[in-house]
Amino acid sequence: MDAESIDQNKKITCNSDGFRIHPSFSGIWTGISFIKGYIPKNEDQAIGNAAQYEKRFKKYENLPQPDITDITTDIKLYPSENAYQITGKYILKNQSGQPISKILINFNEDLKIESAVFKSGPQIIKIHKNTAEILLQRPMQPDGTASLDFSLSYQWYAVNGHQSFNAIIGNGSFMRISRYYPGIGYQKDDEIRDEHIRSTFNLGKPTKLKNPEAPGVTKKTSSI
């Protein structure tokens, strides 16, 4: 189940500063997708970064990770600035049945991290990197919870091949901003799929993806 497949309650208002969306929903969602239509300034660097991510963090594919069981967000759209801002909070729960001592948190590299704070018991960790390994002083026990508060911003630039803000509003793409929320655990959807490129980086075979109708699903719980 991804964020788009979960029924959401949204409140949208408009003022001189822009639009505001208030979605709040419960459920399990893991996995993230990079912004579609973005043209990297350096494609070779982007491929290299993806290869390094896989080499460094694929180990998390076999490590227990907490699930996102509740998400609350406040999304502000600024048409005049071709920008938006996301402020949100995750509740993370250990439903693996095993203690969790390490957590991998991923932020979309095209969004600016204004602030990000992970809290587990008395431990508070400020996050500044797009990919962060959280080492817990006290392992998260089964059914234990933690939280992630974050504020992200993004701005479109036509010179980089982005769609105009009005086009994005017009075709409804802003409703899929949830795709760019932080992801928990290893993001196999972002692996390089080209066999020749994978061979160049000695990556072996890519991880098999789940069915398109159920991306990133690890467990399923009730949703509203």
CSV table of C-alpha atoms in Angstrom, one decimal:
chain,number,residue,atom,x,y,z
A,1,MET,CA,0.0,0.0,0.0
A,2,ASP,CA,1.4,3.4,-1.0
A,3,ALA,CA,0.3,6.8,0.1
A,4,GLU,CA,-1.9,7.2,-3.0
A,5,SER,CA,-3.8,4.0,-2.3
A,6,ILE,CA,-4.8,5.1,1.2
A,7,ASP,CA,-8.0,7.1,1.5
A,8,GLN,CA,-7.2,10.6,2.7
A,9,ASN,CA,-9.2,13.4,4.3
A,10,LYS,CA,-7.9,16.7,2.9
A,11,LYS,CA,-8.8,20.3,3.6
A,12,ILE,CA,-7.8,22.7,0.8
A,13,THR,CA,-8.0,26.5,1.3
A,14,CYS,CA,-6.7,29.4,-0.8
A,15,ASN,CA,-5.3,32.7,0.2
A,16,SER,CA,-2.9,35.3,-1.1
A,17,ASP,CA,0.1,33.2,-0.1
A,18,GLY,CA,-1.1,30.1,-1.9
A,19,PHE,CA,-3.0,26.8,-1.4
A,20,ARG,CA,-2.9,24.6,1.6
A,21,ILE,CA,-3.6,20.9,1.9
A,22,HIS,CA,-4.1,19.1,5.2
A,23,PRO,CA,-4.0,15.3,4.6
A,24,SER,CA,-4.1,12.9,7.6
A,25,PHE,CA,-4.3,9.2,7.3
A,26,SER,CA,-3.3,5.9,9.0
A,27,GLY,CA,-1.8,2.8,7.5
A,28,ILE,CA,1.4,1.3,6.3
A,29,TRP,CA,3.5,2.9,3.6
A,30,THR,CA,7.1,2.2,2.8
A,31,GLY,CA,9.0,3.0,-0.4
A,32,ILE,CA,9.4,6.2,-2.2
A,33,SER,CA,9.7,7.4,-5.8
A,34,PHE,CA,11.9,10.1,-7.2
A,35,ILE,CA,10.2,13.1,-8.8
A,36,LYS,CA,9.0,12.1,-12.3
A,37,GLY,CA,10.0,14.4,-15.2
A,38,TYR,CA,13.1,15.8,-13.5
A,39,ILE,CA,16.2,16.0,-15.7
A,40,PRO,CA,19.4,15.6,-13.6
A,41,LYS,CA,22.1,18.1,-14.4
A,42,ASN,CA,24.6,15.3,-14.4
A,43,GLU,CA,23.1,11.9,-15.4
A,44,ASP,CA,26.4,10.1,-14.8
A,45,GLN,CA,26.6,11.4,-11.3
A,46,ALA,CA,23.0,10.4,-10.6
A,47,ILE,CA,23.7,6.9,-11.8
A,48,GLY,CA,26.9,6.8,-9.7
A,49,ASN,CA,24.9,8.0,-6.6
A,50,ALA,CA,22.3,5.2,-7.2
A,51,ALA,CA,25.0,2.6,-7.4
A,52,GLN,CA,26.7,3.8,-4.2
A,53,TYR,CA,23.4,3.9,-2.4
A,54,GLU,CA,22.8,0.2,-3.3
A,55,LYS,CA,26.3,-0.9,-2.3
A,56,ARG,CA,26.1,0.9,1.0
A,57,PHE,CA,22.6,0.3,2.1
A,58,LYS,CA,21.2,-2.8,0.5
A,59,LYS,CA,22.0,-4.6,3.7
A,60,TYR,CA,18.9,-2.9,5.1
A,61,GLU,CA,16.8,-5.0,2.8
A,62,ASN,CA,17.3,-7.9,5.2
A,63,LEU,CA,17.2,-5.9,8.4
A,64,PRO,CA,14.0,-5.4,10.3
A,65,GLN,CA,12.7,-1.8,9.9
A,66,PRO,CA,9.7,0.0,11.5
A,67,ASP,CA,6.5,0.6,9.6
A,68,ILE,CA,4.8,3.9,9.1
A,69,THR,CA,1.5,3.6,10.9
A,70,ASP,CA,0.4,7.2,10.9
A,71,ILE,CA,1.1,10.2,8.8
A,72,THR,CA,0.0,13.8,9.4
A,73,THR,CA,1.1,16.5,6.9
A,74,ASP,CA,0.5,20.1,6.0
A,75,ILE,CA,1.2,20.9,2.4
A,76,LYS,CA,1.4,24.6,1.3
A,77,LEU,CA,1.4,25.4,-2.5
A,78,TYR,CA,2.9,28.7,-3.7
A,79,PRO,CA,1.9,29.2,-7.4
A,80,SER,CA,3.6,32.6,-7.7
A,81,GLU,CA,6.9,31.1,-6.6
A,82,ASN,CA,6.5,27.7,-8.4
A,83,ALA,CA,7.1,26.1,-5.0
A,84,TYR,CA,5.6,24.0,-2.2
A,85,GLN,CA,6.4,23.2,1.4
A,86,ILE,CA,5.7,20.0,3.3
A,87,THR,CA,5.5,19.8,7.1
A,88,GLY,CA,4.8,16.4,8.4
A,89,LYS,CA,5.0,13.8,11.2
A,90,TYR,CA,5.4,10.0,11.0
A,91,ILE,CA,4.6,7.5,13.8
A,92,LEU,CA,6.8,4.5,13.3
A,93,LYS,CA,6.0,1.1,14.9
A,94,ASN,CA,8.1,-2.0,15.1
A,95,GLN,CA,5.9,-4.7,13.7
A,96,SER,CA,8.8,-7.1,12.8
A,97,GLY,CA,8.7,-9.1,16.0
A,98,GLN,CA,12.4,-8.4,16.5
A,99,PRO,CA,14.3,-5.6,18.2
A,100,ILE,CA,15.4,-2.9,15.8
A,101,SER,CA,18.8,-1.2,16.4
A,102,LYS,CA,19.3,0.6,13.0
A,103,ILE,CA,16.9,2.5,10.9
A,104,LEU,CA,17.5,3.8,7.4
A,105,ILE,CA,15.6,7.1,6.5
A,106,ASN,CA,15.6,8.4,3.0
A,107,PHE,CA,14.7,11.9,1.8
A,108,ASN,CA,14.1,12.8,-1.9
A,109,GLU,CA,17.3,14.4,-3.1
A,110,ASP,CA,15.4,17.0,-5.1
A,111,LEU,CA,13.7,18.4,-2.0
A,112,LYS,CA,15.5,20.6,0.5
A,113,ILE,CA,15.4,19.4,4.1
A,114,GLU,CA,14.4,22.4,6.2
A,115,SER,CA,14.4,20.3,9.3
A,116,ALA,CA,14.1,16.7,10.3
A,117,VAL,CA,14.0,15.2,13.8
A,118,PHE,CA,13.8,11.5,14.8
A,119,LYS,CA,12.7,10.7,18.3
A,120,SER,CA,12.8,7.3,20.0
A,121,GLY,CA,12.3,7.4,23.8
A,122,PRO,CA,14.8,9.9,25.2
A,123,GLN,CA,17.0,9.8,22.1
A,124,ILE,CA,16.6,12.8,19.7
A,125,ILE,CA,18.5,12.9,16.4
A,126,LYS,CA,18.5,15.8,14.0
A,127,ILE,CA,18.9,14.7,10.4
A,128,HIS,CA,20.7,16.8,7.8
A,129,LYS,CA,21.5,14.2,5.0
A,130,ASN,CA,19.2,12.8,2.3
A,131,THR,CA,20.1,9.3,3.4
A,132,ALA,CA,20.5,8.8,7.2
A,133,GLU,CA,21.4,5.8,9.2
A,134,ILE,CA,19.9,6.0,12.7
A,135,LEU,CA,21.7,4.1,15.4
A,136,LEU,CA,19.4,3.6,18.4
A,137,GLN,CA,20.9,3.8,21.8
A,138,ARG,CA,18.1,1.5,23.0
A,139,PRO,CA,16.8,-0.9,20.4
A,140,MET,CA,13.2,-0.5,19.5
A,141,GLN,CA,11.4,-3.5,20.9
A,142,PRO,CA,8.5,-5.2,19.2
A,143,ASP,CA,5.4,-3.0,19.2
A,144,GLY,CA,7.6,-0.1,20.2
A,145,THR,CA,7.1,3.3,18.5
A,146,ALA,CA,9.2,6.3,17.4
A,147,SER,CA,8.4,9.5,15.5
A,148,LEU,CA,9.9,11.5,12.6
A,149,ASP,CA,9.0,15.2,12.3
A,150,PHE,CA,10.1,16.9,9.0
A,151,SER,CA,9.8,20.0,7.0
A,152,LEU,CA,10.7,19.9,3.3
A,153,SER,CA,10.6,22.4,0.4
A,154,TYR,CA,10.7,22.2,-3.3
A,155,GLN,CA,10.8,24.8,-6.2
A,156,TRP,CA,10.4,24.3,-9.9
A,157,TYR,CA,12.9,25.7,-12.4
A,158,ALA,CA,12.1,25.5,-16.1
A,159,VAL,CA,15.8,25.5,-17.0
A,160,ASN,CA,16.1,22.1,-15.4
A,161,GLY,CA,13.3,20.6,-17.4
A,162,HIS,CA,10.6,20.9,-14.7
A,163,GLN,CA,7.0,21.2,-15.5
A,164,SER,CA,5.5,24.6,-14.8
A,165,PHE,CA,3.7,25.0,-11.6
A,166,ASN,CA,0.4,25.7,-13.4
A,167,ALA,CA,0.8,22.5,-15.5
A,168,ILE,CA,1.3,20.5,-12.3
A,169,ILE,CA,-1.8,21.9,-10.7
A,170,GLY,CA,-3.8,21.5,-13.9
A,171,ASN,CA,-3.1,17.8,-14.4
A,172,GLY,CA,-3.5,17.0,-10.7
A,173,SER,CA,0.1,16.0,-10.1
A,174,PHE,CA,0.1,18.0,-6.8
A,175,MET,CA,-2.1,15.3,-5.4
A,176,ARG,CA,0.8,12.9,-5.7
A,177,ILE,CA,3.2,15.0,-3.6
A,178,SER,CA,2.9,12.1,-1.1
A,179,ARG,CA,5.3,10.2,-3.4
A,180,TYR,CA,8.1,12.5,-2.3
A,181,TYR,CA,7.6,11.9,1.4
A,182,PRO,CA,10.5,10.4,3.4
A,183,GLY,CA,10.9,6.6,2.9
A,184,ILE,CA,11.9,4.1,5.7
A,185,GLY,CA,14.3,1.3,4.9
A,186,TYR,CA,16.1,0.3,1.7
A,187,GLN,CA,14.5,1.8,-1.4
A,188,LYS,CA,14.8,-1.0,-4.0
A,189,ASP,CA,12.5,0.9,-6.4
A,190,ASP,CA,15.4,3.3,-7.0
A,191,GLU,CA,17.9,0.6,-8.1
A,192,ILE,CA,19.5,0.8,-11.5
A,193,ARG,CA,17.6,-1.5,-13.8
A,194,ASP,CA,19.9,-1.4,-16.9
A,195,GLU,CA,21.9,-4.7,-16.9
A,196,HIS,CA,24.9,-3.2,-18.7
A,197,ILE,CA,25.2,-0.3,-16.2
A,198,ARG,CA,24.7,-2.7,-13.3
A,199,SER,CA,27.6,-4.8,-14.6
A,200,THR,CA,29.8,-1.7,-14.9
A,201,PHE,CA,29.3,-1.1,-11.2
A,202,ASN,CA,29.5,-4.8,-10.2
A,203,LEU,CA,26.0,-4.7,-8.7
A,204,GLY,CA,24.7,-8.1,-9.7
A,205,LYS,CA,21.1,-8.8,-10.3
A,206,PRO,CA,18.5,-6.1,-9.2
A,207,THR,CA,16.0,-6.7,-6.5
A,208,LYS,CA,12.7,-8.1,-7.8
A,209,LEU,CA,10.0,-5.4,-7.6
A,210,LYS,CA,6.5,-6.0,-6.3
A,211,ASN,CA,3.4,-5.7,-8.5
A,212,PRO,CA,2.7,-2.2,-9.6
A,213,GLU,CA,-0.6,-2.1,-7.8
A,214,ALA,CA,1.1,-2.8,-4.5
A,215,PRO,CA,4.5,-0.9,-4.4
A,216,GLY,CA,6.6,-1.0,-1.3
A,217,VAL,CA,4.1,-3.1,0.7
A,218,THR,CA,5.5,-4.9,3.7
A,219,LYS,CA,2.4,-5.3,5.8
A,220,LYS,CA,-1.2,-4.3,5.7
A,221,THR,CA,-3.2,-2.8,8.5
A,222,SER,CA,-6.5,-0.9,8.7
A,223,SER,CA,-6.8,2.5,7.0
A,224,ILE,CA,-9.2,5.3,6.9
